[in-house]
């Protein structure tokens, strides 16, 4: 650590964008997340891919290893992508952060055979209302009859490998999806034709089964974040942590714990925190910060390892007394050197906002 003043701009840092995966049931959200996790584990040096609580961090060097020629790591200064492990628009809408959704960007998964379905349209509505930048993963390209797969390949070379008939068949399905997006008011095109991802939605053909197109998907997500979200990703890394509760869970040896996604600042083991509860904000002291232990190290020990400090963006389990009434979707704030009453007020204000949103959505 340097001895620089903790309030100096040198502490400003870029955090990892938080990514949510949405789409109709069975279109492949879970498989896509598994495929991304799988590729990241294979490509990552030991320790490079970090399985967080409730989220998976894919650092830039791993994305660059997966994407090969598609990514020049020098073009990026965001540290990577943090995928929320629970897909679907329920988790997307209930997971809020101050002033918006917890997820900064999203992947909308559409099955190329099935096209737009009710939950696809619902997801589009939600993305539009929350003004969340997103791309469309046109999934299951390997199911086009006659498809000749090359596992984990970028889309261009594998597309060129296919026969004219197979390519034509895929094109037809992709243009159907682009047409459906247009019917819903979104101008979209195949991602390599898109110049301005703010104006046009990029469609990335992928297979969550074979991994084809996954390099492209990660590259486009990284590019989209870098170009359009960089300012929003600027945080004070040393500041008091702010996060959202993913889940409230009983954990052997730790009592009731909360799994949180931290989207700003840091949280430490000696912090006092304020957590949104079912009746009122809970003020408590962090007892332990827990991360999943790498699989290889699990013998008879705890599934978790304790860490002293976590920086945003990250998923972490917090053990602390009095968490029984904590609420999924509620805010978590570190008090640190601020007045406790102010922090309680902030949490109360955020809880009130969540209540209004829930009423509006019925
Ligand atoms: P979710 O409900 O959106 O999370 O969908 P799942 O990931 O559970 O996938 C639904 C089904 O589609 C499962 O049987 C998957 O194995 C299958 N599936 C998902 N992606 C692909 C793909 O790219 N190719 C093929 N052939 N099957 C897929």
GROMACS .gro file of C-alpha atoms and ligand atoms in nm:
model
  390
    1UNK     CA    1   0.000   0.000   0.000
    2UNK     CA    2   0.113   0.353  -0.072
    3UNK     CA    3   0.107   0.615   0.199
    4UNK     CA    4  -0.108   0.849  -0.008
    5UNK     CA    5  -0.393   1.041   0.149
    6UNK     CA    6  -0.704   0.823   0.140
    7UNK     CA    7  -0.914   1.110   0.001
    8UNK     CA    8  -0.685   1.182  -0.290
    9UNK     CA    9  -0.802   1.121  -0.647
   10UNK     CA   10  -0.550   0.839  -0.675
   11UNK     CA   11  -0.805   0.636  -0.488
   12UNK     CA   12  -1.051   0.679  -0.770
   13UNK     CA   13  -1.063   0.352  -0.951
   14UNK     CA   14  -1.268   0.176  -1.214
   15UNK     CA   15  -1.485  -0.103  -1.087
   16UNK     CA   16  -1.605  -0.412  -1.265
   17UNK     CA   17  -1.937  -0.365  -1.448
   18UNK     CA   18  -2.214  -0.591  -1.313
   19UNK     CA   19  -2.382  -0.806  -1.579
   20UNK     CA   20  -2.727  -0.971  -1.563
   21UNK     CA   21  -2.856  -1.242  -1.796
   22UNK     CA   22  -3.225  -1.227  -1.896
   23UNK     CA   23  -3.451  -1.415  -2.134
   24UNK     CA   24  -3.738  -1.660  -2.172
   25UNK     CA   25  -3.734  -1.986  -1.975
   26UNK     CA   26  -3.526  -2.261  -2.142
   27UNK     CA   27  -3.361  -2.024  -2.389
   28UNK     CA   28  -3.026  -2.102  -2.224
   29UNK     CA   29  -2.950  -1.839  -1.958
   30UNK     CA   30  -2.811  -2.088  -1.707
   31UNK     CA   31  -2.618  -2.279  -1.974
   32UNK     CA   32  -2.463  -1.958  -2.102
   33UNK     CA   33  -2.347  -1.859  -1.753
   34UNK     CA   34  -2.207  -2.211  -1.703
   35UNK     CA   35  -2.026  -2.191  -2.035
   36UNK     CA   36  -1.872  -1.854  -1.946
   37UNK     CA   37  -1.766  -1.985  -1.604
   38UNK     CA   38  -1.627  -2.301  -1.766
   39UNK     CA   39  -1.423  -2.115  -2.029
   40UNK     CA   40  -1.297  -1.877  -1.765
   41UNK     CA   41  -1.178  -2.164  -1.547
   42UNK     CA   42  -0.995  -2.326  -1.836
   43UNK     CA   43  -0.831  -2.008  -1.960
   44UNK     CA   44  -0.757  -1.859  -1.622
   45UNK     CA   45  -0.428  -1.903  -1.448
   46UNK     CA   46  -0.475  -2.051  -1.102
   47UNK     CA   47  -0.659  -1.793  -0.899
   48UNK     CA   48  -0.744  -1.568  -1.194
   49UNK     CA   49  -1.109  -1.663  -1.210
   50UNK     CA   50  -1.277  -1.593  -0.883
   51UNK     CA   51  -1.598  -1.756  -0.785
   52UNK     CA   52  -1.769  -1.500  -0.568
   53UNK     CA   53  -2.076  -1.548  -0.357
   54UNK     CA   54  -2.370  -1.522  -0.595
   55UNK     CA   55  -2.157  -1.390  -0.878
   56UNK     CA   56  -1.868  -1.483  -1.103
   57UNK     CA   57  -1.585  -1.240  -1.172
   58UNK     CA   58  -1.417  -1.278  -1.510
   59UNK     CA   59  -1.106  -1.059  -1.509
   60UNK     CA   60  -0.983  -0.881  -1.822
   61UNK     CA   61  -0.683  -1.111  -1.868
   62UNK     CA   62  -0.914  -1.415  -1.873
   63UNK     CA   63  -1.152  -1.243  -2.118
   64UNK     CA   64  -0.853  -1.164  -2.333
   65UNK     CA   65  -0.733  -1.528  -2.320
   66UNK     CA   66  -1.081  -1.651  -2.419
   67UNK     CA   67  -1.131  -1.389  -2.689
   68UNK     CA   68  -0.786  -1.430  -2.848
   69UNK     CA   69  -0.744  -1.193  -3.142
   70UNK     CA   70  -1.077  -1.025  -3.074
   71UNK     CA   71  -0.946  -0.841  -2.770
   72UNK     CA   72  -0.638  -0.631  -2.720
   73UNK     CA   73  -0.618  -0.590  -2.342
   74UNK     CA   74  -0.443  -0.255  -2.393
   75UNK     CA   75  -0.771  -0.116  -2.530
   76UNK     CA   76  -0.940  -0.163  -2.194
   77UNK     CA   77  -0.894  -0.028  -1.847
   78UNK     CA   78  -1.203  -0.173  -1.685
   79UNK     CA   79  -1.097  -0.471  -1.474
   80UNK     CA   80  -1.333  -0.729  -1.628
   81UNK     CA   81  -1.697  -0.832  -1.585
   82UNK     CA   82  -1.894  -0.952  -1.282
   83UNK     CA   83  -2.182  -1.183  -1.378
   84UNK     CA   84  -2.472  -1.223  -1.135
   85UNK     CA   85  -2.521  -1.599  -1.104
   86UNK     CA   86  -2.899  -1.593  -1.071
   87UNK     CA   87  -3.039  -1.530  -1.418
   88UNK     CA   88  -3.387  -1.408  -1.499
   89UNK     CA   89  -3.577  -1.085  -1.476
   90UNK     CA   90  -3.711  -1.146  -1.129
   91UNK     CA   91  -3.363  -1.114  -0.984
   92UNK     CA   92  -3.290  -0.828  -1.223
   93UNK     CA   93  -3.585  -0.620  -1.103
   94UNK     CA   94  -3.556  -0.701  -0.733
   95UNK     CA   95  -3.184  -0.631  -0.720
   96UNK     CA   96  -3.164  -0.256  -0.701
   97UNK     CA   97  -2.881  -0.021  -0.634
   98UNK     CA   98  -2.904   0.342  -0.541
   99UNK     CA   99  -3.094   0.507  -0.823
  100UNK     CA  100  -3.128   0.211  -1.053
  101UNK     CA  101  -3.077  -0.156  -1.114
  102UNK     CA  102  -2.788  -0.342  -0.963
  103UNK     CA  103  -2.685  -0.469  -1.306
  104UNK     CA  104  -2.505  -0.212  -1.522
  105UNK     CA  105  -2.544  -0.408  -1.844
  106UNK     CA  106  -2.740  -0.712  -1.957
  107UNK     CA  107  -2.741  -1.004  -2.196
  108UNK     CA  108  -3.082  -1.093  -2.340
  109UNK     CA  109  -3.078  -1.459  -2.443
  110UNK     CA  110  -3.304  -1.562  -2.733
  111UNK     CA  111  -3.326  -1.919  -2.863
  112UNK     CA  112  -3.279  -1.906  -3.243
  113UNK     CA  113  -3.540  -2.181  -3.288
  114UNK     CA  114  -3.799  -2.035  -3.058
  115UNK     CA  115  -3.758  -1.663  -3.130
  116UNK     CA  116  -3.939  -1.406  -2.919
  117UNK     CA  117  -4.155  -1.541  -2.638
  118UNK     CA  118  -4.357  -1.363  -2.366
  119UNK     CA  119  -4.068  -1.338  -2.123
  120UNK     CA  120  -3.839  -1.208  -2.397
  121UNK     CA  121  -4.077  -0.916  -2.449
  122UNK     CA  122  -4.114  -0.864  -2.074
  123UNK     CA  123  -3.736  -0.856  -2.039
  124UNK     CA  124  -3.710  -0.601  -2.322
  125UNK     CA  125  -3.967  -0.380  -2.147
  126UNK     CA  126  -3.773  -0.397  -1.824
  127UNK     CA  127  -3.442  -0.318  -1.997
  128UNK     CA  128  -3.597  -0.025  -2.179
  129UNK     CA  129  -3.763   0.118  -1.869
  130UNK     CA  130  -3.444   0.088  -1.665
  131UNK     CA  131  -3.237   0.218  -1.961
  132UNK     CA  132  -2.993  -0.067  -1.918
  133UNK     CA  133  -2.757  -0.113  -2.213
  134UNK     CA  134  -2.779  -0.469  -2.344
  135UNK     CA  135  -2.687  -0.706  -2.621
  136UNK     CA  136  -2.880  -1.002  -2.758
  137UNK     CA  137  -2.726  -1.349  -2.748
  138UNK     CA  138  -2.893  -1.547  -3.028
  139UNK     CA  139  -2.841  -1.884  -2.865
  140UNK     CA  140  -2.837  -2.251  -2.972
  141UNK     CA  141  -2.684  -2.190  -3.315
  142UNK     CA  142  -2.548  -2.547  -3.292
  143UNK     CA  143  -2.905  -2.678  -3.335
  144UNK     CA  144  -2.931  -2.551  -3.694
  145UNK     CA  145  -2.958  -2.879  -3.890
  146UNK     CA  146  -2.618  -2.977  -4.032
  147UNK     CA  147  -2.422  -2.741  -3.805
  148UNK     CA  148  -2.054  -2.835  -3.792
  149UNK     CA  149  -1.927  -2.718  -3.452
  150UNK     CA  150  -1.583  -2.592  -3.352
  151UNK     CA  151  -1.586  -2.573  -2.974
  152UNK     CA  152  -1.523  -2.231  -2.820
  153UNK     CA  153  -1.451  -2.068  -3.158
  154UNK     CA  154  -1.528  -1.704  -3.233
  155UNK     CA  155  -1.835  -1.677  -3.454
  156UNK     CA  156  -1.676  -1.557  -3.781
  157UNK     CA  157  -1.446  -1.856  -3.851
  158UNK     CA  158  -1.705  -2.112  -3.739
  159UNK     CA  159  -1.974  -1.943  -3.951
  160UNK     CA  160  -1.745  -1.950  -4.254
  161UNK     CA  161  -1.689  -2.325  -4.196
  162UNK     CA  162  -2.058  -2.405  -4.247
  163UNK     CA  163  -2.215  -2.510  -4.575
  164UNK     CA  164  -2.412  -2.248  -4.773
  165UNK     CA  165  -2.737  -2.413  -4.672
  166UNK     CA  166  -2.655  -2.407  -4.299
  167UNK     CA  167  -2.536  -2.046  -4.319
  168UNK     CA  168  -2.854  -1.948  -4.502
  169UNK     CA  169  -3.065  -2.127  -4.244
  170UNK     CA  170  -2.889  -1.947  -3.956
  171UNK     CA  171  -2.910  -1.609  -4.133
  172UNK     CA  172  -3.284  -1.653  -4.170
  173UNK     CA  173  -3.326  -1.716  -3.796
  174UNK     CA  174  -3.099  -1.427  -3.701
  175UNK     CA  175  -3.289  -1.186  -3.925
  176UNK     CA  176  -3.612  -1.303  -3.773
  177UNK     CA  177  -3.480  -1.202  -3.431
  178UNK     CA  178  -3.359  -0.867  -3.568
  179UNK     CA  179  -3.708  -0.817  -3.716
  180UNK     CA  180  -3.873  -0.900  -3.385
  181UNK     CA  181  -3.648  -0.651  -3.207
  182UNK     CA  182  -3.752  -0.392  -3.462
  183UNK     CA  183  -4.122  -0.471  -3.400
  184UNK     CA  184  -4.054  -0.393  -3.034
  185UNK     CA  185  -3.900  -0.059  -3.130
  186UNK     CA  186  -3.530  -0.152  -3.113
  187UNK     CA  187  -3.301  -0.097  -3.405
  188UNK     CA  188  -3.069  -0.398  -3.410
  189UNK     CA  189  -2.815  -0.573  -3.631
  190UNK     CA  190  -2.552  -0.844  -3.620
  191UNK     CA  191  -2.294  -0.710  -3.379
  192UNK     CA  192  -2.010  -0.675  -3.629
  193UNK     CA  193  -2.225  -0.434  -3.832
  194UNK     CA  194  -2.309  -0.215  -3.535
  195UNK     CA  195  -2.116   0.112  -3.509
  196UNK     CA  196  -2.298   0.276  -3.218
  197UNK     CA  197  -2.402   0.029  -2.954
  198UNK     CA  198  -2.600   0.304  -2.782
  199UNK     CA  199  -2.826   0.348  -3.082
  200UNK     CA  200  -2.832  -0.009  -3.214
  201UNK     CA  201  -2.863  -0.337  -3.033
  202UNK     CA  202  -2.588  -0.584  -3.125
  203UNK     CA  203  -2.697  -0.942  -3.189
  204UNK     CA  204  -2.428  -1.204  -3.116
  205UNK     CA  205  -2.487  -1.559  -3.247
  206UNK     CA  206  -2.373  -1.807  -2.978
  207UNK     CA  207  -2.402  -2.161  -2.857
  208UNK     CA  208  -2.403  -2.211  -2.482
  209UNK     CA  209  -2.348  -2.579  -2.558
  210UNK     CA  210  -2.035  -2.560  -2.777
  211UNK     CA  211  -1.906  -2.222  -2.659
  212UNK     CA  212  -1.909  -2.087  -3.016
  213UNK     CA  213  -1.956  -1.710  -3.015
  214UNK     CA  214  -1.877  -1.680  -2.643
  215UNK     CA  215  -1.546  -1.504  -2.722
  216UNK     CA  216  -1.746  -1.250  -2.925
  217UNK     CA  217  -2.006  -1.208  -2.652
  218UNK     CA  218  -1.743  -1.127  -2.389
  219UNK     CA  219  -1.563  -0.893  -2.627
  220UNK     CA  220  -1.879  -0.700  -2.710
  221UNK     CA  221  -1.979  -0.674  -2.342
  222UNK     CA  222  -1.635  -0.544  -2.256
  223UNK     CA  223  -1.639  -0.294  -2.543
  224UNK     CA  224  -1.988  -0.173  -2.457
  225UNK     CA  225  -1.890  -0.118  -2.093
  226UNK     CA  226  -1.565   0.050  -2.178
  227UNK     CA  227  -1.716   0.289  -2.429
  228UNK     CA  228  -2.038   0.384  -2.261
  229UNK     CA  229  -2.008   0.310  -1.892
  230UNK     CA  230  -1.659   0.411  -1.796
  231UNK     CA  231  -1.765   0.721  -1.608
  232UNK     CA  232  -2.026   0.532  -1.410
  233UNK     CA  233  -1.764   0.276  -1.314
  234UNK     CA  234  -1.546   0.538  -1.147
  235UNK     CA  235  -1.565   0.481  -0.775
  236UNK     CA  236  -1.372   0.573  -0.465
  237UNK     CA  237  -1.221   0.234  -0.392
  238UNK     CA  238  -1.130   0.325  -0.038
  239UNK     CA  239  -1.475   0.463   0.046
  240UNK     CA  240  -1.732   0.296   0.270
  241UNK     CA  241  -1.895   0.002   0.094
  242UNK     CA  242  -2.243   0.010  -0.059
  243UNK     CA  243  -2.423  -0.302  -0.175
  244UNK     CA  244  -2.744  -0.495  -0.221
  245UNK     CA  245  -2.859  -0.810  -0.041
  246UNK     CA  246  -2.893  -1.107  -0.278
  247UNK     CA  247  -3.002  -1.361  -0.022
  248UNK     CA  248  -3.048  -1.411   0.351
  249UNK     CA  249  -2.916  -1.753   0.454
  250UNK     CA  250  -2.862  -1.963   0.762
  251UNK     CA  251  -2.501  -2.086   0.758
  252UNK     CA  252  -2.368  -2.353   0.993
  253UNK     CA  253  -2.131  -2.198   1.246
  254UNK     CA  254  -2.220  -1.842   1.142
  255UNK     CA  255  -2.593  -1.812   1.211
  256UNK     CA  256  -2.795  -1.596   0.971
  257UNK     CA  257  -2.573  -1.440   0.704
  258UNK     CA  258  -2.639  -1.213   0.407
  259UNK     CA  259  -2.498  -1.268   0.060
  260UNK     CA  260  -2.442  -0.926  -0.091
  261UNK     CA  261  -2.315  -0.771  -0.410
  262UNK     CA  262  -2.093  -0.478  -0.322
  263UNK     CA  263  -2.110  -0.216  -0.599
  264UNK     CA  264  -1.918   0.070  -0.441
  265UNK     CA  265  -1.629   0.112  -0.198
  266UNK     CA  266  -1.494  -0.149   0.042
  267UNK     CA  267  -1.620  -0.357   0.331
  268UNK     CA  268  -1.389  -0.476   0.611
  269UNK     CA  269  -1.417  -0.713   0.902
  270UNK     CA  270  -1.412  -0.430   1.155
  271UNK     CA  271  -1.694  -0.233   0.990
  272UNK     CA  272  -2.030  -0.142   1.134
  273UNK     CA  273  -2.300  -0.185   0.869
  274UNK     CA  274  -2.664  -0.086   0.823
  275UNK     CA  275  -2.877  -0.347   0.643
  276UNK     CA  276  -3.235  -0.303   0.521
  277UNK     CA  277  -3.472  -0.520   0.725
  278UNK     CA  278  -3.836  -0.625   0.698
  279UNK     CA  279  -3.944  -0.376   0.965
  280UNK     CA  280  -3.651  -0.137   1.012
  281UNK     CA  281  -3.283  -0.094   0.926
  282UNK     CA  282  -3.054  -0.330   1.117
  283UNK     CA  283  -2.734  -0.187   1.266
  284UNK     CA  284  -2.472  -0.453   1.325
  285UNK     CA  285  -2.099  -0.525   1.324
  286UNK     CA  286  -1.937  -0.747   1.061
  287UNK     CA  287  -1.812  -1.065   1.224
  288UNK     CA  288  -1.667  -1.230   0.914
  289UNK     CA  289  -1.644  -1.180   0.537
  290UNK     CA  290  -1.668  -1.514   0.362
  291UNK     CA  291  -1.570  -1.623   0.014
  292UNK     CA  292  -1.613  -1.970  -0.135
  293UNK     CA  293  -1.302  -2.177  -0.085
  294UNK     CA  294  -1.159  -2.313  -0.412
  295UNK     CA  295  -1.297  -2.665  -0.467
  296UNK     CA  296  -0.956  -2.826  -0.444
  297UNK     CA  297  -0.908  -2.700  -0.092
  298UNK     CA  298  -1.235  -2.829   0.049
  299UNK     CA  299  -1.170  -3.127   0.270
  300UNK     CA  300  -1.342  -3.131   0.604
  301UNK     CA  301  -1.294  -2.760   0.650
  302UNK     CA  302  -1.557  -2.494   0.604
  303UNK     CA  303  -1.674  -2.426   0.250
  304UNK     CA  304  -1.571  -2.068   0.309
  305UNK     CA  305  -1.254  -1.880   0.366
  306UNK     CA  306  -1.243  -1.557   0.561
  307UNK     CA  307  -1.107  -1.240   0.408
  308UNK     CA  308  -1.025  -0.911   0.576
  309UNK     CA  309  -1.153  -0.677   0.307
  310UNK     CA  310  -1.342  -0.680  -0.022
  311UNK     CA  311  -1.349  -0.408  -0.291
  312UNK     CA  312  -1.634  -0.337  -0.533
  313UNK     CA  313  -1.761  -0.490  -0.746
  314UNK     CA  314  -1.780  -0.824  -0.569
  315UNK     CA  315  -2.014  -1.085  -0.429
  316UNK     CA  316  -1.947  -1.169  -0.063
  317UNK     CA  317  -2.115  -1.341   0.231
  318UNK     CA  318  -2.135  -1.127   0.544
  319UNK     CA  319  -2.168  -1.292   0.884
  320UNK     CA  320  -2.294  -1.058   1.156
  321UNK     CA  321  -2.531  -1.073   1.455
  322UNK     CA  322  -2.901  -0.982   1.423
  323UNK     CA  323  -2.947  -1.048   1.051
  324UNK     CA  324  -3.264  -1.259   1.088
  325UNK     CA  325  -3.489  -0.979   0.959
  326UNK     CA  326  -3.260  -0.877   0.672
  327UNK     CA  327  -3.437  -0.863   0.337
  328UNK     CA  328  -3.331  -0.978  -0.009
  329UNK     CA  329  -3.306  -0.680  -0.241
  330UNK     CA  330  -3.244  -0.439   0.047
  331UNK     CA  331  -2.947  -0.202   0.067
  332UNK     CA  332  -2.634  -0.257   0.278
  333UNK     CA  333  -2.413   0.036   0.378
  334UNK     CA  334  -2.085   0.052   0.565
  335UNK     CA  335  -2.086   0.327   0.830
  336UNK     CA  336  -1.706   0.374   0.873
  337UNK     CA  337  -1.632   0.733   0.976
  338UNK     CA  338  -1.977   0.881   0.907
  339UNK     CA  339  -2.260   0.958   1.149
  340UNK     CA  340  -2.463   0.642   1.210
  341UNK     CA  341  -2.794   0.832   1.192
  342UNK     CA  342  -2.713   0.962   0.843
  343UNK     CA  343  -2.643   0.613   0.717
  344UNK     CA  344  -2.964   0.478   0.874
  345UNK     CA  345  -3.153   0.757   0.699
  346UNK     CA  346  -2.998   0.668   0.363
  347UNK     CA  347  -3.097   0.305   0.407
  348UNK     CA  348  -3.450   0.404   0.508
  349UNK     CA  349  -3.480   0.625   0.199
  350UNK     CA  350  -3.367   0.341  -0.026
  351UNK     CA  351  -3.608   0.098   0.140
  352UNK     CA  352  -3.894   0.342   0.079
  353UNK     CA  353  -3.795   0.359  -0.290
  354UNK     CA  354  -3.801  -0.021  -0.317
  355UNK     CA  355  -4.150  -0.029  -0.157
  356UNK     CA  356  -4.279   0.222  -0.417
  357UNK     CA  357  -4.132   0.018  -0.705
  358UNK     CA  358  -4.285  -0.302  -0.574
  359UNK     CA  359  -4.627  -0.135  -0.552
  360UNK     CA  360  -4.598  -0.003  -0.907
  361UNK     CA  361  -4.517  -0.347  -1.039
  362UNK     CA  362  -4.810  -0.496  -0.848
  363LIG     P1  363  -3.274  -2.120  -1.891
  363LIG     O1  364  -3.409  -2.164  -1.842
  363LIG     O2  365  -3.286  -2.001  -1.980
  363LIG     O3  366  -3.173  -2.101  -1.783
  363LIG     O4  367  -3.223  -2.236  -1.990
  363LIG     P2  368  -3.117  -2.353  -1.963
  363LIG     O5  369  -2.980  -2.300  -1.962
  363LIG     O6  370  -3.162  -2.433  -1.847
  363LIG     O7  371  -3.133  -2.436  -2.098
  363LIG     C1  372  -3.255  -2.501  -2.133
  363LIG     C2  373  -3.223  -2.623  -2.217
  363LIG     O8  374  -3.163  -2.585  -2.339
  363LIG     C3  375  -3.125  -2.719  -2.150
  363LIG     O9  376  -3.164  -2.850  -2.179
  363LIG     C4  377  -2.992  -2.686  -2.216
  363LIG    O10  378  -2.905  -2.796  -2.219
  363LIG     C5  379  -3.037  -2.648  -2.355
  363LIG     N1  380  -2.944  -2.551  -2.418
  363LIG     C6  381  -2.907  -2.432  -2.368
  363LIG     N2  382  -2.824  -2.369  -2.453
  363LIG     C7  383  -2.807  -2.452  -2.558
  363LIG     C8  384  -2.730  -2.444  -2.680
  363LIG    O11  385  -2.661  -2.347  -2.710
  363LIG     N3  386  -2.739  -2.550  -2.764
  363LIG     C9  387  -2.815  -2.660  -2.736
  363LIG     N4  388  -2.816  -2.758  -2.825
  363LIG     N5  389  -2.887  -2.670  -2.624
  363LIG    C10  390  -2.883  -2.568  -2.535
   0.00000   0.00000   0.00000
